[in-house]
Amino acid sequence: MSKGVLLVNLGSPDSTDPKDVKKYLGEFLMDERVIDLPFLARTLLVKGIILNTRPKKSAAAYQKIWWDEGSPLIVLSERLRKNVDKMTSVPIALAMRYGSPNILSGLQELHGEGVNEVLIVPLYPQFAMATTETILVLAEELRQQHFPQMQFTSVPAFYNHPDYIQVLSKSINEKLESLDYEHLLFSYHGVPERHIRKSDITKSHCKIDGSCCKTPSEAHQFCYRHQCYESTRLVAEALQLKEGTYSTSFQSRLGFDPWLQPYTDRTIERMGKQGVKKMVVVTPAFVSDCLETLEEIAMEGEEIFHEVGGKEFSVIPCLNDREDWSKVLARWVDEWASEPVTIQESI
C-alpha cells in the first residue's frame, strides 16, 4: 500500500476581515465537540449571540498578530510540513480542522499522489474532544464519503512521549538560560469541566477533585486535564525545576459554565499581586504560535501582569518549525511507514 501523512492543526480565518473571522468562528463554534450543547441551543448561542458580537473584536485581535505572509498558525504549520517533507520520503500534506486548507483537500492531495494508507497526525500533544477527537471523527466521515478504499491510522496523544518532552524541555531551557525569572507558568488551553467527564471511558474516575489525575487509571488515555499536568511534571523533572517556581493554569474560557482551573489570567494577576516581578509563560497545548499565544498571552497576559506590579514578562515560543521537532515528526513517520506495527507501538 502507498502511504502518506496528513498533519492537522486547528485553523485560522482567511484574513482579518470581520466577515472572514465570522465565517471561521461559525464553523469552529458550531462543532458539537467544541460547544457540546444540543443543536438548537448551540445554534441560538452561536448564530444568535456570539456571531453578532464577537467577530469584530476577534478580528481586531487577529490584526495585532497577523503576519505579512498571513496567519501565523497557517504559515508556521506550512513551514513545519515542508521541514518534515524534506526529512522523509513519505508524502506529507497539511490540513486545518476549521478554515482552509481543510481536511478534505488534504486527503484529496494525498489521494492524487496514489496514497491509500494515511497516518493522521493531530498537532495536539494532549487529547481533547474539542481537538483530537473532532479531527478524527471528521476525517472518518470524509473517508467513508469520498475515499472508502483508504485506511487511516492516527498518532495518539504524545504529551508524555520522551521525544516530545525532550524537544519541549530544550526549547524552554534555551529561553530560561537567558532570563532571570521567578516563576514559570505552564498555560494550557482550557476546556469545560464536562468535557473531561464526557471523555472518561470508565464513567467514574474523573472527578476533578485534585487526586484523580494523580491516581493511575485507564481514563488517563483520554483525560486532557491529566495529560496537561503530566506534561508539566515531566518537563519540570527534565529541567530540574524547583518546587514552587512553576505551576499549571488554563486559558481561553468561553461562557459561564465551569472550565478547568486555575485560570491563566487570574493566575497571572494573583502572582503579580503577591509580589512576583519576573514571570515566564510557556504554552504546551499548542505546537504552533497562534492567536492564543501571540495575543492572549504575549499581549493581554503581559498587560495584566504589569497592571498589578509585575516588571518582566516573557513568553516562550511554541515548537513551531524547530529543526529538532521536525526531526521527531519525521522519525515517527518513517517508523510508521517502514514497520508493520501500530503507531502506538511505533512511537
Coordinates of C-alpha atoms in Angstrom, one line a residue:
M1 CA 0.0 0.0 0.0
S2 CA 1.1 3.6 -0.7
K3 CA 1.5 5.6 2.5
G4 CA 1.1 9.3 3.2
V5 CA 0.7 11.6 6.2
L6 CA -1.8 14.3 7.0
L7 CA -0.7 16.9 9.5
V8 CA -3.8 18.6 11.0
N9 CA -3.8 21.8 13.1
L10 CA -6.7 24.0 14.4
G11 CA -7.1 26.5 11.6
S12 CA -7.5 30.2 11.1
P13 CA -9.6 32.8 9.3
D14 CA -8.6 33.6 5.8
S15 CA -7.9 37.2 6.7
T16 CA -8.5 39.7 9.5
D17 CA -11.7 41.0 7.8
P18 CA -14.6 40.6 10.3
K19 CA -16.6 38.7 7.6
D20 CA -13.8 36.0 7.3
V21 CA -13.5 35.9 11.1
K22 CA -17.2 35.4 11.4
K23 CA -17.2 32.6 8.9
Y24 CA -14.3 30.9 10.7
L25 CA -15.9 31.3 14.1
G26 CA -19.2 29.9 12.8
E27 CA -17.5 26.7 11.6
F28 CA -15.5 26.4 14.8
L29 CA -18.1 27.1 17.4
M30 CA -20.9 25.1 15.6
D31 CA -18.8 22.0 16.1
E32 CA -20.7 19.8 18.5
R33 CA -17.4 18.8 20.2
V34 CA -16.4 22.4 20.8
I35 CA -19.7 23.7 22.1
D36 CA -21.4 20.5 23.1
L37 CA -24.9 21.7 23.5
P38 CA -28.0 20.3 21.7
F39 CA -28.1 21.6 18.1
L40 CA -30.9 24.1 18.7
A41 CA -29.3 25.6 21.8
R42 CA -25.9 25.7 20.1
T43 CA -27.4 27.4 17.1
L44 CA -29.1 30.0 19.2
L45 CA -26.0 30.7 21.2
V46 CA -23.5 30.8 18.3
K47 CA -25.6 32.3 15.5
G48 CA -27.9 34.3 17.7
I49 CA -25.4 35.8 20.1
I50 CA -21.7 35.1 19.5
L51 CA -21.6 35.7 15.8
N52 CA -23.4 39.0 16.2
T53 CA -20.9 40.3 18.8
R54 CA -17.6 38.6 18.7
P55 CA -16.3 38.7 15.1
K56 CA -15.3 42.4 15.2
K57 CA -13.5 42.0 18.5
S58 CA -11.7 38.8 17.3
A59 CA -10.8 40.5 14.0
A60 CA -9.1 43.3 15.9
A61 CA -7.2 40.7 17.9
Y62 CA -6.1 38.9 14.7
Q63 CA -4.9 42.2 13.3
K64 CA -2.5 42.6 16.1
I65 CA -0.7 39.3 15.4
W66 CA -1.2 38.9 11.6
W67 CA 2.0 38.5 9.5
D68 CA 2.7 39.8 6.0
E69 CA 2.6 36.1 4.9
G70 CA -0.8 35.5 6.5
S71 CA -2.0 33.8 9.6
P72 CA 0.9 32.9 11.9
L73 CA -0.6 29.5 12.6
I74 CA -1.0 28.6 8.9
V75 CA 2.4 30.0 8.0
L76 CA 4.2 28.1 10.8
S77 CA 2.3 24.9 10.1
E78 CA 3.3 25.0 6.4
R79 CA 6.9 25.6 7.4
L80 CA 6.7 22.5 9.6
R81 CA 5.2 20.5 6.8
K82 CA 8.0 21.5 4.4
N83 CA 10.6 20.6 7.0
V84 CA 9.1 17.1 7.6
D85 CA 8.6 16.6 3.9
K86 CA 12.4 17.2 3.3
M87 CA 13.3 14.7 6.0
T88 CA 11.2 11.8 4.8
S89 CA 10.2 10.1 1.5
V90 CA 6.6 9.8 2.6
P91 CA 4.2 12.4 1.1
I92 CA 3.2 15.0 3.7
A93 CA 0.0 17.1 3.3
L94 CA -1.3 19.8 5.6
A95 CA -4.9 20.5 6.7
M96 CA -6.8 22.5 9.2
R97 CA -9.8 21.3 11.2
Y98 CA -11.5 24.7 10.5
G99 CA -11.0 27.1 7.6
S100 CA -8.6 26.2 4.8
P101 CA -6.8 24.2 3.7
N102 CA -9.4 21.8 5.0
I103 CA -9.2 18.1 5.8
L104 CA -11.0 17.1 2.5
S105 CA -8.4 19.0 0.4
G106 CA -5.6 17.4 2.3
L107 CA -7.0 13.9 1.7
Q108 CA -7.6 14.7 -2.0
E109 CA -4.0 15.8 -2.3
L110 CA -2.7 12.5 -0.9
H111 CA -5.2 10.6 -3.0
G112 CA -3.9 12.3 -6.1
E113 CA -0.4 11.0 -5.2
G114 CA -1.7 7.5 -5.1
V115 CA -1.8 7.3 -1.3
N116 CA -4.3 4.8 0.2
E117 CA -2.9 4.4 3.7
V118 CA -2.9 7.6 5.7
L119 CA -1.3 8.5 9.0
I120 CA -3.3 11.3 10.6
V121 CA -1.2 13.5 12.9
P122 CA -3.3 15.8 15.0
L123 CA -0.9 18.6 16.0
Y124 CA -2.0 18.5 19.7
P125 CA 0.2 16.9 22.4
Q126 CA -2.8 16.3 24.6
F127 CA -6.1 14.6 23.7
A128 CA -9.3 16.5 23.9
M129 CA -12.8 16.0 22.4
A130 CA -12.6 19.6 21.0
T131 CA -9.2 19.0 19.3
T132 CA -8.0 15.4 18.5
E133 CA -11.4 13.8 18.6
T134 CA -13.2 16.2 16.3
I135 CA -10.3 15.8 13.8
L136 CA -10.6 12.0 13.7
V137 CA -14.4 12.0 13.6
L138 CA -14.5 14.3 10.6
A139 CA -11.7 12.5 8.8
E140 CA -13.5 9.2 9.1
E141 CA -16.7 10.8 7.8
L142 CA -14.8 12.1 4.8
R143 CA -13.2 8.8 4.3
Q144 CA -16.5 7.0 4.1
Q145 CA -18.0 9.6 1.8
H146 CA -15.1 10.1 -0.6
F147 CA -12.2 7.7 -0.1
P148 CA -13.7 4.3 1.0
Q149 CA -10.6 2.4 -0.1
M150 CA -8.3 4.5 2.2
Q151 CA -7.1 3.2 5.5
F152 CA -6.4 5.5 8.5
T153 CA -4.0 5.3 11.4
S154 CA -3.7 8.2 13.9
V155 CA -0.9 9.3 16.2
P156 CA -2.1 9.1 19.8
A157 CA -1.6 11.9 22.3
F158 CA 2.1 12.4 22.6
Y159 CA 2.1 14.6 25.8
N160 CA 4.4 12.2 27.6
H161 CA 6.5 10.8 24.8
P162 CA 10.2 11.1 25.6
D163 CA 10.9 12.6 22.1
Y164 CA 8.3 15.4 22.6
I165 CA 9.3 16.1 26.2
Q166 CA 13.0 16.3 25.2
V167 CA 12.4 18.9 22.4
L168 CA 9.9 20.8 24.5
S169 CA 12.2 20.9 27.5
K170 CA 15.1 22.0 25.3
S171 CA 13.1 24.8 23.8
I172 CA 12.1 26.1 27.3
N173 CA 15.6 25.8 28.7
E174 CA 17.1 27.8 25.8
K175 CA 14.9 30.7 26.8
L176 CA 15.3 30.3 30.5
E177 CA 19.1 30.3 30.3
S178 CA 19.0 33.9 29.1
L179 CA 16.4 35.0 31.7
D180 CA 16.4 35.9 35.4
Y181 CA 12.9 34.7 36.3
E182 CA 11.0 33.9 39.5
H183 CA 8.1 31.8 38.2
L184 CA 7.4 29.7 35.1
L185 CA 3.7 29.3 34.2
F186 CA 2.6 26.4 32.0
S187 CA -0.6 27.7 30.4
Y188 CA -2.8 25.2 28.6
H189 CA -5.9 25.9 26.5
G190 CA -9.0 25.4 28.7
V191 CA -11.9 23.1 28.2
P192 CA -15.2 22.9 30.1
E193 CA -15.1 20.5 33.0
R194 CA -17.9 18.5 31.5
H195 CA -15.6 17.6 28.6
I196 CA -13.3 15.8 31.0
R197 CA -16.1 13.8 32.3
K198 CA -17.5 13.0 28.9
S199 CA -14.1 11.7 27.8
D200 CA -13.8 9.4 30.8
I201 CA -14.0 5.9 29.4
T202 CA -14.5 4.5 32.9
K203 CA -17.5 6.8 33.5
S204 CA -16.4 7.1 37.1
H205 CA -12.8 8.0 37.5
C206 CA -12.6 11.7 36.5
K207 CA -13.9 13.8 39.4
I208 CA -11.6 16.8 39.0
D209 CA -11.0 16.6 42.7
G210 CA -7.3 17.2 42.9
S211 CA -6.4 13.5 43.2
C212 CA -8.0 11.7 40.3
C213 CA -5.3 12.9 37.8
K214 CA -2.6 11.5 40.1
T215 CA -4.3 8.1 40.6
P216 CA -3.4 5.6 37.8
S217 CA -6.4 4.9 35.6
E218 CA -7.1 3.9 32.0
A219 CA -9.2 7.1 31.9
H220 CA -5.9 9.0 31.6
Q221 CA -5.6 7.8 28.0
F222 CA -8.3 10.4 27.1
C223 CA -8.1 12.8 30.0
Y224 CA -7.0 16.2 28.9
R225 CA -6.5 17.5 32.4
H226 CA -4.3 14.6 33.5
Q227 CA -2.2 14.9 30.3
C228 CA -1.6 18.6 30.8
Y229 CA -0.4 18.2 34.4
E230 CA 1.7 15.2 33.3
S231 CA 3.4 17.3 30.6
T232 CA 4.2 19.9 33.2
R233 CA 5.5 17.3 35.6
L234 CA 7.8 15.6 33.0
V235 CA 9.2 18.9 31.8
A236 CA 9.8 20.1 35.4
E237 CA 11.6 16.8 36.1
A238 CA 13.7 17.1 32.9
L239 CA 14.7 20.7 33.7
Q240 CA 15.1 20.0 37.5
L241 CA 12.8 22.9 38.3
K242 CA 12.4 23.6 42.0
E243 CA 9.0 23.1 43.6
G244 CA 7.2 26.4 43.9
T245 CA 8.9 28.0 40.9
Y246 CA 6.4 26.7 38.4
S247 CA 2.7 26.0 38.1
T248 CA -0.1 25.0 35.6
S249 CA -3.1 27.0 34.5
F250 CA -5.7 27.0 31.8
Q251 CA -6.6 29.9 29.4
S252 CA -9.3 30.9 26.9
R253 CA -12.5 30.0 28.6
L254 CA -15.9 30.8 27.0
G255 CA -19.3 31.2 28.5
F256 CA -20.4 30.7 32.1
D257 CA -20.0 27.0 32.7
P258 CA -17.1 25.8 34.9
W259 CA -13.9 25.4 32.9
L260 CA -10.7 23.8 34.1
Q261 CA -9.0 25.9 36.8
P262 CA -6.9 27.7 37.8
Y263 CA -7.5 30.3 35.1
T264 CA -4.4 31.7 33.4
D265 CA -5.4 35.4 33.5
R266 CA -6.3 35.2 37.2
T267 CA -3.1 33.3 38.0
I268 CA -1.0 36.0 36.3
E269 CA -2.9 38.7 38.2
R270 CA -2.6 36.8 41.6
M271 CA 1.1 36.3 41.2
G272 CA 1.7 39.9 40.3
K273 CA -0.2 41.0 43.4
Q274 CA 1.7 38.5 45.5
G275 CA 5.0 40.2 44.5
V276 CA 6.3 38.1 41.6
K277 CA 8.2 40.6 39.4
K278 CA 9.6 38.3 36.7
M279 CA 7.4 35.7 35.1
V280 CA 7.8 33.4 32.1
V281 CA 4.9 31.7 30.3
V282 CA 5.0 28.6 28.1
T283 CA 2.0 27.2 26.2
P284 CA 2.5 23.4 25.7
A285 CA -1.0 22.7 24.4
F286 CA 0.0 24.4 21.2
V287 CA 2.8 23.3 18.8
S288 CA 2.3 26.4 16.6
D289 CA 2.1 30.0 17.8
C290 CA -1.4 31.4 17.2
L291 CA -3.9 34.0 18.5
E292 CA -4.0 32.3 21.9
T293 CA -0.2 32.5 22.4
L294 CA 0.7 35.7 20.5
E295 CA -2.2 37.9 21.6
E296 CA -3.9 36.4 24.6
I297 CA -0.7 35.5 26.5
A298 CA 2.1 37.7 25.0
M299 CA -0.1 40.8 24.9
E300 CA -3.1 40.5 27.2
G301 CA -1.1 38.5 29.8
E302 CA 1.7 40.9 29.9
E303 CA -0.7 43.8 30.3
I304 CA -2.4 42.1 33.2
F305 CA 1.0 41.4 34.8
H306 CA 2.2 45.0 34.5
E307 CA -1.1 46.4 35.8
V308 CA -0.6 44.6 39.1
G309 CA 3.0 45.5 39.6
G310 CA 4.9 42.8 37.6
K311 CA 8.0 44.0 35.8
E312 CA 9.4 41.4 33.4
F313 CA 7.0 39.2 31.4
S314 CA 8.4 36.7 28.8
V315 CA 6.7 34.1 26.6
I316 CA 8.5 31.1 25.3
P317 CA 7.7 30.3 21.6
C318 CA 5.9 27.2 20.7
L319 CA 7.9 24.4 19.0
N320 CA 6.7 25.8 15.6
D321 CA 9.1 24.7 12.8
R322 CA 12.1 23.9 15.0
E323 CA 14.5 21.5 13.4
D324 CA 14.6 19.1 16.4
W325 CA 10.8 19.0 16.5
S326 CA 10.6 18.5 12.7
K327 CA 13.1 15.6 13.0
V328 CA 10.9 14.0 15.7
L329 CA 7.9 14.1 13.5
A330 CA 9.9 12.8 10.5
R331 CA 11.2 9.9 12.6
W332 CA 7.7 8.9 13.8
V333 CA 6.6 9.0 10.2
D334 CA 9.5 6.8 8.9
E335 CA 9.0 4.3 11.7
W336 CA 5.3 4.0 10.9
A337 CA 6.0 3.8 7.2
S338 CA 8.7 1.1 7.4
E339 CA 7.4 -1.2 10.2
P340 CA 4.4 -3.4 10.2
V341 CA 3.3 -2.2 13.7
T342 CA 0.6 0.1 15.0
I343 CA 1.5 3.7 15.6
Q344 CA 1.0 3.2 19.3
E345 CA 3.8 0.6 19.2
S346 CA 5.9 2.7 16.9
I347 CA 6.0 5.9 18.9

